[in-house]
Each structure stands twice: as C-alpha cells, then as structure tokens.
Coordinates of C-alpha atoms in Angstrom, one line a residue:
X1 CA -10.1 33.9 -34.2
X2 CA -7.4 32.7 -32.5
X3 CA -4.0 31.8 -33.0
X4 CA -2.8 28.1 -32.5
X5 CA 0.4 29.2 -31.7
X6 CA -0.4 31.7 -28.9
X7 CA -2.8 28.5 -27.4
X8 CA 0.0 26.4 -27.4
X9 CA 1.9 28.9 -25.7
X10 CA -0.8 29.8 -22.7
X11 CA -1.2 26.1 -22.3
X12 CA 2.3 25.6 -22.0
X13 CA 2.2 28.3 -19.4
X14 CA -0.8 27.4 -17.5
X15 CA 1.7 24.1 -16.9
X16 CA 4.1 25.7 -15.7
X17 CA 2.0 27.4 -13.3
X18 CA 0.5 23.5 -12.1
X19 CA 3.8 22.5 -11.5
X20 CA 5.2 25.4 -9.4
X21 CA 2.0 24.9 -7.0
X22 CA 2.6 21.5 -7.0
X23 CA 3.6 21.0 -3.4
X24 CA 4.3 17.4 -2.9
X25 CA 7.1 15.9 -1.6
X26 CA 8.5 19.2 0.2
X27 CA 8.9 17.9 3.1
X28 CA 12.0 15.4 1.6
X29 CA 13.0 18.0 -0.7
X30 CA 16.4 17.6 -0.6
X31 CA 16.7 13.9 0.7
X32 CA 18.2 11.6 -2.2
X33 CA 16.6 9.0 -4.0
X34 CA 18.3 6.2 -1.9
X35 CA 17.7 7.9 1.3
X36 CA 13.8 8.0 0.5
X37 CA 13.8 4.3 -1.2
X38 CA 16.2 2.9 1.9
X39 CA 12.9 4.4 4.5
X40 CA 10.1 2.6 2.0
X41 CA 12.2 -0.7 2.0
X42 CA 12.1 -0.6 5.5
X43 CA 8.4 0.0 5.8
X44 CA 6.8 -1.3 2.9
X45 CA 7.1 -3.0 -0.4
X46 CA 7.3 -0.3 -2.9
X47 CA 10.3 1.8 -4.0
X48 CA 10.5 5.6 -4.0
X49 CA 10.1 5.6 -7.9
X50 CA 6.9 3.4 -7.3
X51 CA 5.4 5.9 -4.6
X52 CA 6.2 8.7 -6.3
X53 CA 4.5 8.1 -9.5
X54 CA 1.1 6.5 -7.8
X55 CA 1.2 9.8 -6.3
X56 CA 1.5 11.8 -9.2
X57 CA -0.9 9.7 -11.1
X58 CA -3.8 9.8 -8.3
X59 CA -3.0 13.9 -8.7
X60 CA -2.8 14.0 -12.5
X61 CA -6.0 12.3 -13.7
X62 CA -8.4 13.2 -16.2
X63 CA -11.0 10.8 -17.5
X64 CA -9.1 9.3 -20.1
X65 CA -7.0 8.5 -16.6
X66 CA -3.3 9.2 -15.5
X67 CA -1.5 12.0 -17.7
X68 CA 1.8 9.8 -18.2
X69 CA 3.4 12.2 -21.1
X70 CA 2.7 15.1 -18.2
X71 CA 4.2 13.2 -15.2
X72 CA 7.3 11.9 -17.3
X73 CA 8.4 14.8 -18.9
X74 CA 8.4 16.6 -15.5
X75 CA 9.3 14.1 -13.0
X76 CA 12.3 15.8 -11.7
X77 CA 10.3 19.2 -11.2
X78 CA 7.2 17.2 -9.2
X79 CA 9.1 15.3 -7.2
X80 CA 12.8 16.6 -5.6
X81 CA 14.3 13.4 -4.7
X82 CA 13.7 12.3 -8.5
X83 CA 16.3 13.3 -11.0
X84 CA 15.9 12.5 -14.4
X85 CA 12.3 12.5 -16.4
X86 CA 10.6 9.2 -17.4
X87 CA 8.6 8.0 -20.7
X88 CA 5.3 7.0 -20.7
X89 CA 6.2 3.5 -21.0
X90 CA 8.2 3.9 -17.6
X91 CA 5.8 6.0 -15.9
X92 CA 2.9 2.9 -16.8
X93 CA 5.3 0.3 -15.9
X94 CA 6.0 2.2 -11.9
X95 CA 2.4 2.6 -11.6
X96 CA 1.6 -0.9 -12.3
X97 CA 4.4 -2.2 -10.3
X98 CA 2.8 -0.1 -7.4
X99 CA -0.4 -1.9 -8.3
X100 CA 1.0 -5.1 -8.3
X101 CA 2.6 -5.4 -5.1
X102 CA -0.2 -3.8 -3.2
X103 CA -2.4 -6.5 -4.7
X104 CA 0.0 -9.0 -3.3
X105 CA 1.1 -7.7 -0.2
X106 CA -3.2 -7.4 0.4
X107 CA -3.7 -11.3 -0.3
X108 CA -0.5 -12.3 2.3
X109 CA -2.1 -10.0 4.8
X110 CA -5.5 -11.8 4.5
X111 CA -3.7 -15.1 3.9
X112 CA -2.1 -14.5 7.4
X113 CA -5.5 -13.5 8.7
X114 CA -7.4 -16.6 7.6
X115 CA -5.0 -19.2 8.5
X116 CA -5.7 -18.5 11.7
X117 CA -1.7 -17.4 12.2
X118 CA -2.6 -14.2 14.2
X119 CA -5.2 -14.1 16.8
X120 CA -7.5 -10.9 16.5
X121 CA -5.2 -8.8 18.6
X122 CA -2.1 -9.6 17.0
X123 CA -4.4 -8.8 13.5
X124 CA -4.9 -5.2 15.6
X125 CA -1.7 -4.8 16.1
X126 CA -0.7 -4.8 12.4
X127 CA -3.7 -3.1 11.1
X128 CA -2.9 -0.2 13.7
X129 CA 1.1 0.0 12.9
X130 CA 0.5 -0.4 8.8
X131 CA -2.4 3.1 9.4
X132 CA 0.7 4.6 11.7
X133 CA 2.5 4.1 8.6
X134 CA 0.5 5.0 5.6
X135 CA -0.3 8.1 7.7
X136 CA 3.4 9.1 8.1
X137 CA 3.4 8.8 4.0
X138 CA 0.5 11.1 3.4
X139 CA 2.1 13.3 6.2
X140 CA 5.6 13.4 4.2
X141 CA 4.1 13.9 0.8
X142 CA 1.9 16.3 1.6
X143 CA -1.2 14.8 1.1
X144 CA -4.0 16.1 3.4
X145 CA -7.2 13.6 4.3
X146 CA -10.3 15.2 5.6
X147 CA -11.0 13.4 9.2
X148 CA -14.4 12.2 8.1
X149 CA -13.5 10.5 5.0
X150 CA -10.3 9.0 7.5
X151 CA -12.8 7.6 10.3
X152 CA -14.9 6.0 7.7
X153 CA -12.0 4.1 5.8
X154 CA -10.9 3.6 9.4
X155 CA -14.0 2.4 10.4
X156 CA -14.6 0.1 6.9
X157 CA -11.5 -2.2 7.3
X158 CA -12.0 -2.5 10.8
X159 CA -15.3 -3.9 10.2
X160 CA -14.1 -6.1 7.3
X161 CA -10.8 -7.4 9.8
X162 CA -13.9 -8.2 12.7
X163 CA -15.7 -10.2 9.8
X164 CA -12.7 -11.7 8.7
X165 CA -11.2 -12.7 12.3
X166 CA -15.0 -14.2 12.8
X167 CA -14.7 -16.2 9.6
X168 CA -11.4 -17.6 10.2
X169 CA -12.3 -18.6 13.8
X170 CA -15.4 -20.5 13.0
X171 CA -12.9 -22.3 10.0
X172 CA -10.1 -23.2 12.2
X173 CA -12.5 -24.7 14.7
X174 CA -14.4 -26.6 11.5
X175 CA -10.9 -27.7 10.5
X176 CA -9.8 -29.1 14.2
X177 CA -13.1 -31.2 14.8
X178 CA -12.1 -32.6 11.3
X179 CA -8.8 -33.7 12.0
X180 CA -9.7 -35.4 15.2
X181 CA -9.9 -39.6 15.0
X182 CA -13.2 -40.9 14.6
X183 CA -12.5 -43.9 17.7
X184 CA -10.3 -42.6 19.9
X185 CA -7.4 -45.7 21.1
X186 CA -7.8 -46.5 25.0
X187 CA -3.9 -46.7 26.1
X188 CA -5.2 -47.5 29.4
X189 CA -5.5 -51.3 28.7
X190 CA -2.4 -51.1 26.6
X191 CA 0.5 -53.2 28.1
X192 CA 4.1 -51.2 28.4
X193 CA 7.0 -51.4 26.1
X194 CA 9.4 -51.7 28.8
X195 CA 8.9 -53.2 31.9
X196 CA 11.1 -52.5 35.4

C-alpha cells in the first residue's frame, strides 16, 4: 500500500516538472506587463492579464474544465511578464472578461458587415489584417497550429464573410427600393422661386 504522503509529494513534483516544460510566452520573457498590455491595446481589446490566462486555461483543461487553483497559484512561473499569482476567483473573472469582449468585439464586426458600412473588399481587408494579427499572437506565445487545421478555419470564416457580404447586399438593396417614394414629383412643370 501506499503512502498518502509520498503521493502528495510525486504529484507535487510531476507539477513542477509541467511547469518547467511549460514554454509559453518565452518569446516576451523579460518584457513587462505594461510593455505587453500597451502592444494588445493597440491591436486588440484584451489586456495582457486577459490573454494570458485564456491561454493558460485553453492549456490547462481537464473535463471538469480550466484548472483555476493550478493557473493562479503559478501565474508568475507560466507566464514571465506576470508577477504576482491570482485566486480562482480572479483567474474566472480574466477568463470571462476575455470571453466577454470577444463576444462583443464579434457582433460589432458583423454589425459593421451587415449594415452594409464596408463593401466586400474593405470586409477583406480586415478579415486579412485581424488573421496577420492573431497569427503574430500564437507566434509570440508560442503556440503552434498545424497548417491543415489553419487553412480550414481560414477557409470557414471566409466562406461565412462571402455569405454574409451576399446577405447584406441583397438587404441594403431591399432597404433602398423601400425608401424610394411611391409617385415620384415632376419639377419639370414646377414654376421657379426666383425669377431673373
């Protein structure tokens, strides 16, 4: 039989081992916390404390779902430009923040998209600078995504932007025979304000 204690201990190590093969975030290591938030302000919505913990809870789940004791307790020694460890409550309250804004920041995009503001090219242009961004992300935290699975995300929202840029075409065209007058006036037998 074997002893609790001794468990506890190999668990506790086995931890340690997880976190020093942890290898996120390197490529900042170094970089402060307001150097890293100032960039993602910049480019995005979320703050460095928001990024860093939807990271570490996409990397941390088990099927009970993110490990926020785990990811609190050892902040600082997951992620460099983070100094001081967080509770679960925090750790929840980042990740949902993170949640939150990308759920709103998605139904401006589409907002903009269906209001006919951006033609389909300008709608290009954005999709292709937000990927150029969220790749630099992955790129800068490490994260590695197999070209296959890239291409076929790629390959989905372009699909769902063509359907989208279709819809919003055949509304705004709805919406301008709407708005035009039933009996259009004839100025041509109209007399002039102001005669000469």
């Amino acid at each position: 039989m074997s002893n609790p204690e001794q468990t506890d201990f190999n668990t506790e190590d086995d931890r340690t081992e997880e976190i020093s093969k942890y290898r996120k975030f390197k490529k900042v290591d170094g970089a402060t916390y307001r150097k890293v938030n100032q960039f993602l302000r910049k480019h995005t919505y979320v703050t460095a404390r928001e990024w860093a913990i939807a990271r570490l809870c996409s990397d941390f789940k088990t099927t009970a779902g993110a490990e926020m004791t785990f990811i609190g307790e050892n902040l600082p020694k997951l992620v460099p430009f983070m100094q001081e460890p967080y509770s679960p409550q925090a750790v929840n309250q980042a990740r949902s923040s993170f949640k939150r804004k990308v759920r709103k920041s998605g139904a401006t995009f589409f907002y903009g998209a269906m209001c006919g503001f951006f033609t389909l090219d300008e709608l290009d242009d954005i999709l292709f600078e937000s990927s150029e961004i969220a790749r630099f992300l992955l790129e800068v935290e490490g994260t590695s995504i197999e070209i296959d699975d890239e291409i076929e995300i790629e390959d989905r929202i372009t699909e769902i932007m063509r359907r989208l840029g279709n819809s919003a075409n055949v509304l705004l065209k709805e919406r301008a025979q709407h708005s035009i007058p039933e009996e259009k006036e004839d100025i041509s037998e109209k007399e002039p304000e102001y005669e000469r």
